[in-house]
PDB file of C-alpha atoms in Angstrom:
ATOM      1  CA  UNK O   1       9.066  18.071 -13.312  1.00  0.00           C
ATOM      2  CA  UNK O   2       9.689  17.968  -9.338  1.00  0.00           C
ATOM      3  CA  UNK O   3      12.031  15.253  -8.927  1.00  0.00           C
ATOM      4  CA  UNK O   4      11.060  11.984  -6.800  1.00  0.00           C
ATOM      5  CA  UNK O   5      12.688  11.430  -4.056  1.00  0.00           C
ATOM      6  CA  UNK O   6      14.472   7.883  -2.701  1.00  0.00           C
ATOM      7  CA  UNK O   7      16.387   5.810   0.009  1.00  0.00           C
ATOM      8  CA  UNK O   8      17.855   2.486   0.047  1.00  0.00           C
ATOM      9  CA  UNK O   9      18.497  -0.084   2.670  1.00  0.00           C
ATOM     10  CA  UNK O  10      20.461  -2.642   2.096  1.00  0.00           C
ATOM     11  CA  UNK O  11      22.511  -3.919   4.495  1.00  0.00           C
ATOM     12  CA  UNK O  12      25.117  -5.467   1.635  1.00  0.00           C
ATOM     13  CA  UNK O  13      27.240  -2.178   0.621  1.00  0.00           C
ATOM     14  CA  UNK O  14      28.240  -3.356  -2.636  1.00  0.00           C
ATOM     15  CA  UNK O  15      24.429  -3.234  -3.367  1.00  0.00           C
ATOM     16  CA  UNK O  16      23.809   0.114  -2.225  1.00  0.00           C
ATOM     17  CA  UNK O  17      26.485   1.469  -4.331  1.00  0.00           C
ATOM     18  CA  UNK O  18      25.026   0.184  -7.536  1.00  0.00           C
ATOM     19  CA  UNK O  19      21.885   1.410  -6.154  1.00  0.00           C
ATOM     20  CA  UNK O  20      23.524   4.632  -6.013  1.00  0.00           C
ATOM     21  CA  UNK O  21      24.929   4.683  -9.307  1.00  0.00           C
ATOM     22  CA  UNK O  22      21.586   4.032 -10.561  1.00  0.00           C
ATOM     23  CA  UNK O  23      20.067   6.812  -8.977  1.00  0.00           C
ATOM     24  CA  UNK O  24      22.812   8.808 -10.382  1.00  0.00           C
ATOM     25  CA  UNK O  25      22.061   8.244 -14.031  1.00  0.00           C
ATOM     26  CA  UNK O  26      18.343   8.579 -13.621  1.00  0.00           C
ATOM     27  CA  UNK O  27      17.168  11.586 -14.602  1.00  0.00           C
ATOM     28  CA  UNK O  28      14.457  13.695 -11.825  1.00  0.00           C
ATOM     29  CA  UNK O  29      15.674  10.570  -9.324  1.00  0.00           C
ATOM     30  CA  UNK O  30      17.100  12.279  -6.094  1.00  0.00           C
ATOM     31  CA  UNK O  31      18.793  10.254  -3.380  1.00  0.00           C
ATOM     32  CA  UNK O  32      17.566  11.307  -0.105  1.00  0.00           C
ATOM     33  CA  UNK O  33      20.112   8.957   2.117  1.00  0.00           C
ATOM     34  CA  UNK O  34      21.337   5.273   1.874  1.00  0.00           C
ATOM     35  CA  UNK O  35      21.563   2.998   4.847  1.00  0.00           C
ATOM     36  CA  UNK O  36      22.664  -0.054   5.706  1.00  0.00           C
ATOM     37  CA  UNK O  37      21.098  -0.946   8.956  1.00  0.00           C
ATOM     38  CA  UNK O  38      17.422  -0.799   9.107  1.00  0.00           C
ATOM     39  CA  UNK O  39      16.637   0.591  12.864  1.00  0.00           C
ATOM     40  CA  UNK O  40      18.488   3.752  11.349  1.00  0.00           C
ATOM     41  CA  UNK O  41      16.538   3.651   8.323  1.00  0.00           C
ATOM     42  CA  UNK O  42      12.846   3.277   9.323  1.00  0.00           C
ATOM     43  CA  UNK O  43      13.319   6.799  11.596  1.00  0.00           C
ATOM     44  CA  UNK O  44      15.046   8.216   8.799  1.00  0.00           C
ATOM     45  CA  UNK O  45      11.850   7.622   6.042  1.00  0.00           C
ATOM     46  CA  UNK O  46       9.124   8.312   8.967  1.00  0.00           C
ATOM     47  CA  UNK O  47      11.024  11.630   9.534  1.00  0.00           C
ATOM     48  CA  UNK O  48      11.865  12.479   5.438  1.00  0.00           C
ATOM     49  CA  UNK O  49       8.940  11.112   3.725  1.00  0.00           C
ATOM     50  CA  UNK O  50      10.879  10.049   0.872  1.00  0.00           C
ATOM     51  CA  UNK O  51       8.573   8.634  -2.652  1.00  0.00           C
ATOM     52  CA  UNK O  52      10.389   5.744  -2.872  1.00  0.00           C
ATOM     53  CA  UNK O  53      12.506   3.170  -1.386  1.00  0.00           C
ATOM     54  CA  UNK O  54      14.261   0.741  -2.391  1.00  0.00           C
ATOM     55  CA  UNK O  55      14.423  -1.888   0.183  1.00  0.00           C
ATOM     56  CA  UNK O  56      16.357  -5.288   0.438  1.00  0.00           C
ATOM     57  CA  UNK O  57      14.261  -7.915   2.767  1.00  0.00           C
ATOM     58  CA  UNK O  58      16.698 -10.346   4.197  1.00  0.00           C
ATOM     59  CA  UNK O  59      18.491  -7.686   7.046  1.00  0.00           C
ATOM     60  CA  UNK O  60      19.268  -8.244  10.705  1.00  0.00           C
ATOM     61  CA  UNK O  61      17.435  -6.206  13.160  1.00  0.00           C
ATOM     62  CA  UNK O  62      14.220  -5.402  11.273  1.00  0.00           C
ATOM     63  CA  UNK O  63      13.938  -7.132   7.821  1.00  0.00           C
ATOM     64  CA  UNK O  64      12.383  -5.320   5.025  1.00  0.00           C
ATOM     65  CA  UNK O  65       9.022  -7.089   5.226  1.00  0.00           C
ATOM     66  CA  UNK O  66       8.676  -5.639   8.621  1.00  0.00           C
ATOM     67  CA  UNK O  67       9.545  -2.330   7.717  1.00  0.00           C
ATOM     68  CA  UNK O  68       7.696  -1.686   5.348  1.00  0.00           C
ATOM     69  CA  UNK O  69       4.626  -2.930   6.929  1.00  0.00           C
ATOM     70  CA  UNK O  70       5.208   0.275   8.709  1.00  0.00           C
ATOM     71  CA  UNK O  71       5.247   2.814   6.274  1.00  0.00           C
ATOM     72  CA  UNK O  72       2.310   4.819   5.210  1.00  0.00           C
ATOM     73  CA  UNK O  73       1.076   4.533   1.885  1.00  0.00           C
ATOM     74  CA  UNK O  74       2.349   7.765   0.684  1.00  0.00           C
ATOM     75  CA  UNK O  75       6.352   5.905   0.914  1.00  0.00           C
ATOM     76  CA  UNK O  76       6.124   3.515  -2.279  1.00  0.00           C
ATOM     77  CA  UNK O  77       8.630   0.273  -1.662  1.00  0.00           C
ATOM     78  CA  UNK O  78      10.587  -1.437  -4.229  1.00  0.00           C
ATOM     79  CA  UNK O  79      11.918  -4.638  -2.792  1.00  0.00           C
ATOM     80  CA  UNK O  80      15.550  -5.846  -3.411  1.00  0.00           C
ATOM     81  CA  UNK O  81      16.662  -9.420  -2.959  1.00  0.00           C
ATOM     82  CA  UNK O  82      18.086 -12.327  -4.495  1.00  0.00           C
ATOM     83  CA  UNK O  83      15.473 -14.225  -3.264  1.00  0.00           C
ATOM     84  CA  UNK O  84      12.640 -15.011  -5.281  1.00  0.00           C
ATOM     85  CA  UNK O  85      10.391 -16.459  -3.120  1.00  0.00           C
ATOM     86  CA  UNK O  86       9.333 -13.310  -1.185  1.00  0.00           C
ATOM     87  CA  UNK O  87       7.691 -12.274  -4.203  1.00  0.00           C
ATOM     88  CA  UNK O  88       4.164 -12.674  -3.223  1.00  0.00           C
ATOM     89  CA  UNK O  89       4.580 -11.913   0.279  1.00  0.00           C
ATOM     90  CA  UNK O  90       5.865  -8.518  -1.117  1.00  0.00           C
ATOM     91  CA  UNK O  91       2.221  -7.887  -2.685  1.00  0.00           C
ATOM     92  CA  UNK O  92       0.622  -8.265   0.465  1.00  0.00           C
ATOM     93  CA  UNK O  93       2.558  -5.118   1.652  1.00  0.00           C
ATOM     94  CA  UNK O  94       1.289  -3.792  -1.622  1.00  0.00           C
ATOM     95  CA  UNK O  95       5.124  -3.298  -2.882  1.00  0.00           C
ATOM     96  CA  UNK O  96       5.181  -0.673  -6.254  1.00  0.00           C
ATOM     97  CA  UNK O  97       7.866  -3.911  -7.692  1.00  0.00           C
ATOM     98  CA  UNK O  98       9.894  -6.615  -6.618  1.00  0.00           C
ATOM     99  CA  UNK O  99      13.760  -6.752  -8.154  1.00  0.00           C
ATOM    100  CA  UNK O 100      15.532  -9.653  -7.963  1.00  0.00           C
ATOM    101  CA  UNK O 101      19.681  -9.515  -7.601  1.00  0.00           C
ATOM    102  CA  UNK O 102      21.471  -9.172  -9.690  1.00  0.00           C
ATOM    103  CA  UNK O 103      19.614  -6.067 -10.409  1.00  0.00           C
ATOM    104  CA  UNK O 104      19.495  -4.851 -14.387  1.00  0.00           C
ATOM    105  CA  UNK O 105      19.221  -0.778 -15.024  1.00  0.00           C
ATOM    106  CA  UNK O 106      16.457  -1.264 -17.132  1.00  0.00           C
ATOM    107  CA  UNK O 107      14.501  -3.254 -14.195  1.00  0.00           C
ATOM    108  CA  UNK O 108      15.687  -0.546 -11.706  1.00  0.00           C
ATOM    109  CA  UNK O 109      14.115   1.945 -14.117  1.00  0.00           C
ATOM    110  CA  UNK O 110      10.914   0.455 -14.734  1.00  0.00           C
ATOM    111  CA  UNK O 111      10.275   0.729 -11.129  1.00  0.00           C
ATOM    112  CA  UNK O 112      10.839   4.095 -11.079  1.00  0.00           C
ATOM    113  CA  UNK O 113       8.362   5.011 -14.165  1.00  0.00           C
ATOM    114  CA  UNK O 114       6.112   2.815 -11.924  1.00  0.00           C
ATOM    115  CA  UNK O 115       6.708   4.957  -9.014  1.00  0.00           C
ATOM    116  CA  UNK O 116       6.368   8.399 -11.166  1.00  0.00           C
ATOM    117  CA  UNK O 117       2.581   7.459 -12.787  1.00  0.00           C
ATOM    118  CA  UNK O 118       1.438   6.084  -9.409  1.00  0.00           C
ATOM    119  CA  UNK O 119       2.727   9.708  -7.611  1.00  0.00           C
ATOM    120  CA  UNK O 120       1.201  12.028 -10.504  1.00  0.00           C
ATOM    121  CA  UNK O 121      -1.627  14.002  -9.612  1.00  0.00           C
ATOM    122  CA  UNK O 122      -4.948  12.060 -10.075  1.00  0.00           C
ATOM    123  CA  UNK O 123      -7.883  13.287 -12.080  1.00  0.00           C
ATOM    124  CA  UNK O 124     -10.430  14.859  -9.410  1.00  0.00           C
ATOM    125  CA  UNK O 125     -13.640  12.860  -9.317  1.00  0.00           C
ATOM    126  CA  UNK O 126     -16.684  15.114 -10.673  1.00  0.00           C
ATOM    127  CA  UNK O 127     -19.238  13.701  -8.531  1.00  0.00           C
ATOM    128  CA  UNK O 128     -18.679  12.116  -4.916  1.00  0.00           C
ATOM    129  CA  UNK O 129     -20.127   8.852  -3.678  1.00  0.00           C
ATOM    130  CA  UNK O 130     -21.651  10.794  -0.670  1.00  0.00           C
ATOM    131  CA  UNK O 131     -24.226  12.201  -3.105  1.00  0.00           C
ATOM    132  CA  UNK O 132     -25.179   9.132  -4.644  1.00  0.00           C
ATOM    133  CA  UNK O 133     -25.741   5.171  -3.760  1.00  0.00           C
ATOM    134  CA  UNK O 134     -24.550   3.660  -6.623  1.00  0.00           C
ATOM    135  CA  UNK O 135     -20.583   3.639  -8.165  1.00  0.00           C
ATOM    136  CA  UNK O 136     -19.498   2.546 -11.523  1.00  0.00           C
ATOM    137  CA  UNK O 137     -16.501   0.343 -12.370  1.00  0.00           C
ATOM    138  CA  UNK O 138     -14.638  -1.230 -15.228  1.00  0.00           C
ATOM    139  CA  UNK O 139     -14.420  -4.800 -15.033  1.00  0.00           C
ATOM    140  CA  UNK O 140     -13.545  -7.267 -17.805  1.00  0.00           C
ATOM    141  CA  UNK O 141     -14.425  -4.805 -19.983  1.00  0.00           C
ATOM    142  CA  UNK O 142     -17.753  -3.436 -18.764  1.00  0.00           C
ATOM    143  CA  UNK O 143     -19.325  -0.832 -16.642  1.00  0.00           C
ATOM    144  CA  UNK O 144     -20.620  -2.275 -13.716  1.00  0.00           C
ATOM    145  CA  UNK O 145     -23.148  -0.449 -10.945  1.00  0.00           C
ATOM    146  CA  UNK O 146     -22.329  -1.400  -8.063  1.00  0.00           C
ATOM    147  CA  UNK O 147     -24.614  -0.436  -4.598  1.00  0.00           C
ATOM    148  CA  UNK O 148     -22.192   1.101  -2.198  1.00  0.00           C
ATOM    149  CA  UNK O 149     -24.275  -0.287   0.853  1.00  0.00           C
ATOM    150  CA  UNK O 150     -23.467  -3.989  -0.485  1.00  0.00           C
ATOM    151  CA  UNK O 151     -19.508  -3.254  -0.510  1.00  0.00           C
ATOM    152  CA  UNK O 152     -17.666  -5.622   2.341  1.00  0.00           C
ATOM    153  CA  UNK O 153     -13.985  -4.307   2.210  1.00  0.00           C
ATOM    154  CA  UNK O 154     -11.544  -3.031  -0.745  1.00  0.00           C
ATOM    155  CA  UNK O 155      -8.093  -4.702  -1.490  1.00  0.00           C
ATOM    156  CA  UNK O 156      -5.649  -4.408  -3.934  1.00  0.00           C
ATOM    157  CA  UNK O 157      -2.564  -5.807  -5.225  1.00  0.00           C
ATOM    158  CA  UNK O 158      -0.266  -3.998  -7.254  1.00  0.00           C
ATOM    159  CA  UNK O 159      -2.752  -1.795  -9.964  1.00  0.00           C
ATOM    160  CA  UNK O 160      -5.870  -3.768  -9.604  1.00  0.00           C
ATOM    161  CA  UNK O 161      -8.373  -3.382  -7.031  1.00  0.00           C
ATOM    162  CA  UNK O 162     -11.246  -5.879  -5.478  1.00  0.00           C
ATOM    163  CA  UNK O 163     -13.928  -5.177  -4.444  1.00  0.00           C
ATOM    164  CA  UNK O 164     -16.410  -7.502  -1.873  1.00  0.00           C
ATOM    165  CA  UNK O 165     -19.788  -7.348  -1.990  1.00  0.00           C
ATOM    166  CA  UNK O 166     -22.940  -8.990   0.140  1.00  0.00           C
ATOM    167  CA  UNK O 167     -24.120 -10.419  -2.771  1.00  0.00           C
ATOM    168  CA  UNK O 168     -21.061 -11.642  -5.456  1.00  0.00           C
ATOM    169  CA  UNK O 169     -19.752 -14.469  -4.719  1.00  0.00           C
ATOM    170  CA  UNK O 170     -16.048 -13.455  -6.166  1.00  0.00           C
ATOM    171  CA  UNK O 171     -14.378 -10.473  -5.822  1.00  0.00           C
ATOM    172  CA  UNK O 172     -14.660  -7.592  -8.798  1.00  0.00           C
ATOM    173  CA  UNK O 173     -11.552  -6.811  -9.782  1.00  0.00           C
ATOM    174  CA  UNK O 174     -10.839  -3.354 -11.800  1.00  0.00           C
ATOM    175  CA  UNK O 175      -7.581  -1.162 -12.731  1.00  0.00           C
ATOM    176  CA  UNK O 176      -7.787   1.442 -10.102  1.00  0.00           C
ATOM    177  CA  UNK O 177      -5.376   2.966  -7.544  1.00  0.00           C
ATOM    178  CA  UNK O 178      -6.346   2.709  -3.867  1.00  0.00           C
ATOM    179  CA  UNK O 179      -6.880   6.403  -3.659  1.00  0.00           C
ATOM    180  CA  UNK O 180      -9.168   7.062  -6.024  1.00  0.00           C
ATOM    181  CA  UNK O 181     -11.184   4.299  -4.960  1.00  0.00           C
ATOM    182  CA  UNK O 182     -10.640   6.580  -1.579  1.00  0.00           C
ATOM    183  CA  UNK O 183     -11.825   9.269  -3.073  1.00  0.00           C
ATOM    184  CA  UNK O 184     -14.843   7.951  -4.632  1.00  0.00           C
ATOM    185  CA  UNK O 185     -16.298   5.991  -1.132  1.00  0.00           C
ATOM    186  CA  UNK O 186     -18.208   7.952   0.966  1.00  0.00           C
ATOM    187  CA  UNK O 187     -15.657   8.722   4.044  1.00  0.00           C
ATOM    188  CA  UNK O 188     -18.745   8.395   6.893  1.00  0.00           C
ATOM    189  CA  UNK O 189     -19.107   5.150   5.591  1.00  0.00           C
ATOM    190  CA  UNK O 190     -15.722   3.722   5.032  1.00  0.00           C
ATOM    191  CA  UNK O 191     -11.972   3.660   6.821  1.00  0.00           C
ATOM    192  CA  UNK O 192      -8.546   2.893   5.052  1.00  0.00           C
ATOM    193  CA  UNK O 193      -6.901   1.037   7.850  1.00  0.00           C
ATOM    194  CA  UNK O 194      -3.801  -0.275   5.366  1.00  0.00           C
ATOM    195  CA  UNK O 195      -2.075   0.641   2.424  1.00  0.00           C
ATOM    196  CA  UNK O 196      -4.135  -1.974   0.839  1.00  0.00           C
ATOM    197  CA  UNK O 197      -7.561  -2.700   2.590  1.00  0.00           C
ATOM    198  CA  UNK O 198     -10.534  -0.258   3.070  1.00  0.00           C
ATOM    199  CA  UNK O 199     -12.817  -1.166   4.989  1.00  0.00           C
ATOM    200  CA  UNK O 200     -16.840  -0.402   5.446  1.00  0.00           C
ATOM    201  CA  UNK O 201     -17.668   0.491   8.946  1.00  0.00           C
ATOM    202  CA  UNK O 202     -20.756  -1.008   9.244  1.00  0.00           C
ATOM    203  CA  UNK O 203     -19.448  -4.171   8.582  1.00  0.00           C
ATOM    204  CA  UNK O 204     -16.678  -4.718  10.541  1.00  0.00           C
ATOM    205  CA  UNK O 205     -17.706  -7.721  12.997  1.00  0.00           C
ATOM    206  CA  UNK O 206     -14.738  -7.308  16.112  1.00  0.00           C
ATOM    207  CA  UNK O 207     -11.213  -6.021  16.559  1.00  0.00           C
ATOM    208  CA  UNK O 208      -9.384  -7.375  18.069  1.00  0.00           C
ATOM    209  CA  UNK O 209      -6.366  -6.708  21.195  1.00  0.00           C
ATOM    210  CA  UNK O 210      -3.528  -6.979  18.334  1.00  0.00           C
ATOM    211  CA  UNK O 211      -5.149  -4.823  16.271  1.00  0.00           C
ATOM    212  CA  UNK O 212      -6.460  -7.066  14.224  1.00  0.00           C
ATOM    213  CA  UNK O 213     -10.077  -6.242  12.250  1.00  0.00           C
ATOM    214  CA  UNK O 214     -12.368  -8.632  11.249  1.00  0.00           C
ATOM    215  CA  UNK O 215     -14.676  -8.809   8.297  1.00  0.00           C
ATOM    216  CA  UNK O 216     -15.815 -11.034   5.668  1.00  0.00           C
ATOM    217  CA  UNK O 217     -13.837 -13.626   5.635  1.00  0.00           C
ATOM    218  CA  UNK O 218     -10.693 -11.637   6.405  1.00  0.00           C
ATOM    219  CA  UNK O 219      -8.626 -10.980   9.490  1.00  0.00           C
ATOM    220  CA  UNK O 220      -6.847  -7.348   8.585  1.00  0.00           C
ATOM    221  CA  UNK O 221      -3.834  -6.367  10.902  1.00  0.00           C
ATOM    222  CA  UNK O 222      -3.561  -2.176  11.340  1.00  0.00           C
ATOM    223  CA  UNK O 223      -0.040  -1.273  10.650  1.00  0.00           C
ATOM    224  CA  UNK O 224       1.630   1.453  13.120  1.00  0.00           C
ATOM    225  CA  UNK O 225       1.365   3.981   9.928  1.00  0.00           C
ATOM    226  CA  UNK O 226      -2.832   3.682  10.407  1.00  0.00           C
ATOM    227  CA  UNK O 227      -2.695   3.219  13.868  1.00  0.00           C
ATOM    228  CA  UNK O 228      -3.127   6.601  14.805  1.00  0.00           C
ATOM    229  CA  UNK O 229      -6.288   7.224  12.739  1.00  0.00           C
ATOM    230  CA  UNK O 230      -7.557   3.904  13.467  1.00  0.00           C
ATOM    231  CA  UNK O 231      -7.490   4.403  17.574  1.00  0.00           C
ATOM    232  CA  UNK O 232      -9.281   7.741  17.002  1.00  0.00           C
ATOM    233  CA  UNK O 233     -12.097   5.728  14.709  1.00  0.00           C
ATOM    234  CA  UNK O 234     -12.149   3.635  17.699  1.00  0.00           C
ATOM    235  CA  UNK O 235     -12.315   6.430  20.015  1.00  0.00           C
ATOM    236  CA  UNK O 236     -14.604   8.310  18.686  1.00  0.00           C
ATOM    237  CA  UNK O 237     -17.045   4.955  18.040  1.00  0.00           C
ATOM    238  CA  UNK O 238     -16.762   3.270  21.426  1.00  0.00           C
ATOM    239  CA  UNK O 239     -19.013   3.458  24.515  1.00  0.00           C
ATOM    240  CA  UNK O 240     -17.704   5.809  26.931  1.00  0.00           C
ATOM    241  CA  UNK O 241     -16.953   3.908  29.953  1.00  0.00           C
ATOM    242  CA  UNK O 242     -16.102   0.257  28.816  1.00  0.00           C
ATOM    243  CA  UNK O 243     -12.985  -1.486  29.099  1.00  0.00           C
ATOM    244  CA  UNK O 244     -10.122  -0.681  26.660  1.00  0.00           C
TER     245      UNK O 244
END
């Protein structure tokens, strides 16, 4: 088994050293680098590419909320703090888990058998959505058939995805990963623009100068990690000739 690879950032160093000593005990767990300022650290994963990090939030400079809004999707983030109440702002970053301090082994390893099933290889899909209209997906316990022309925008928060349709009035929510719902979308049709919204491209109703894309009822900012795909959309979409 290739071993995952992990930093932390912490800027408390009697936290990164039990951090450390977890790693050390966990078998196929290899510590890439440890930091304790965060400027240094978001260069460092951009550059490495680590699978994992294990990230505090509360940290001068850049805190981890920032930062990790910054990663691409293929770093997952494990928040670290002693402060619950950033729990469900971590989900909106679509954070693998959230550990609170004082932080127990068997929490720290938990996250890390998350981690492991979310990085194993995925099942290839027999059949992609470009040949077909229609996709089917589990939901409270049934198949549904769902028209991939009436599909608003994708979310997700943790393992469960959403979908948004023209014509339900709630969300259907399934057990999926992000990227096999990728996978399974037709990719003329639809853009990933975060690590937990895609989006379909003939719905999206204005961007804004931020950055900012709107549709439904949602306003979606474009992290830097998407930026660079998301300009080229852009580019590639836009009237030559108008104002930028």
């Amino acid at each position: 088994m290739k071993p995952l690879t992990c930093m932390i950032v912490d800027d408390e160093p009697l936290a990164v050293r039990l951090l450390v000593s977890y790693v050390e005990k966990t078998p196929d767990l290899q510590l890439v680098a440890s930091f304790t300022d965060s400027i240094n650290a978001i260069n460092a994963i951009k550059e490495q590419k680590p699978d994992l990090v294990f990230l505090d939030i509360q940290m001068p400079n850049i805190d981890g909320m920032e930062l990790a809004h910054s990663l691409s999707e293929q770093t997952r983030v494990v928040f670290t703090t002693a402060f619950k109440e950033y729990a469900f702002e971590s989900y909106e970053v679509n954070a693998l888990d959230f550990l609170l301090k004082p932080i127990r082994y068997n929490k720290f390893l938990l996250a890390v058998e998350k981690a492991r099933k979310q990085l194993a290889p995925q099942p290839e899909v027999p059949v992609s959505a470009a040949q077909q209209n229609t996709v089917f997906i589990r939901v409270d316990g049934e198949w549904r058939n769902i028209m991939i022309d009436k599909i608003i925008y994708v979310s997700c928060i943790k393992d469960y995805v959403m979908f948004y349709l023209d014509d339900e009035p709630k969300a259907l929510i399934s057990h999926l990963t992000m990227k096999a719902v990728e996978q399974m979308l037709p990719a003329d049709k639809f853009l990933r623009i975060h690590r937990s919204y895609i989006v379909a491209i003939d719905k999206i109703q204005k961007i804004d100068r931020n950055d900012c894309v709107y549709i439904g009822k949602e306003v979606i900012h474009v992290p830097d990690g998407y930026l660079p795909t998301f300009r080229s959309f852009l580019e590639s979409r836009r009237i030559k000739g108008s104002e930028t």
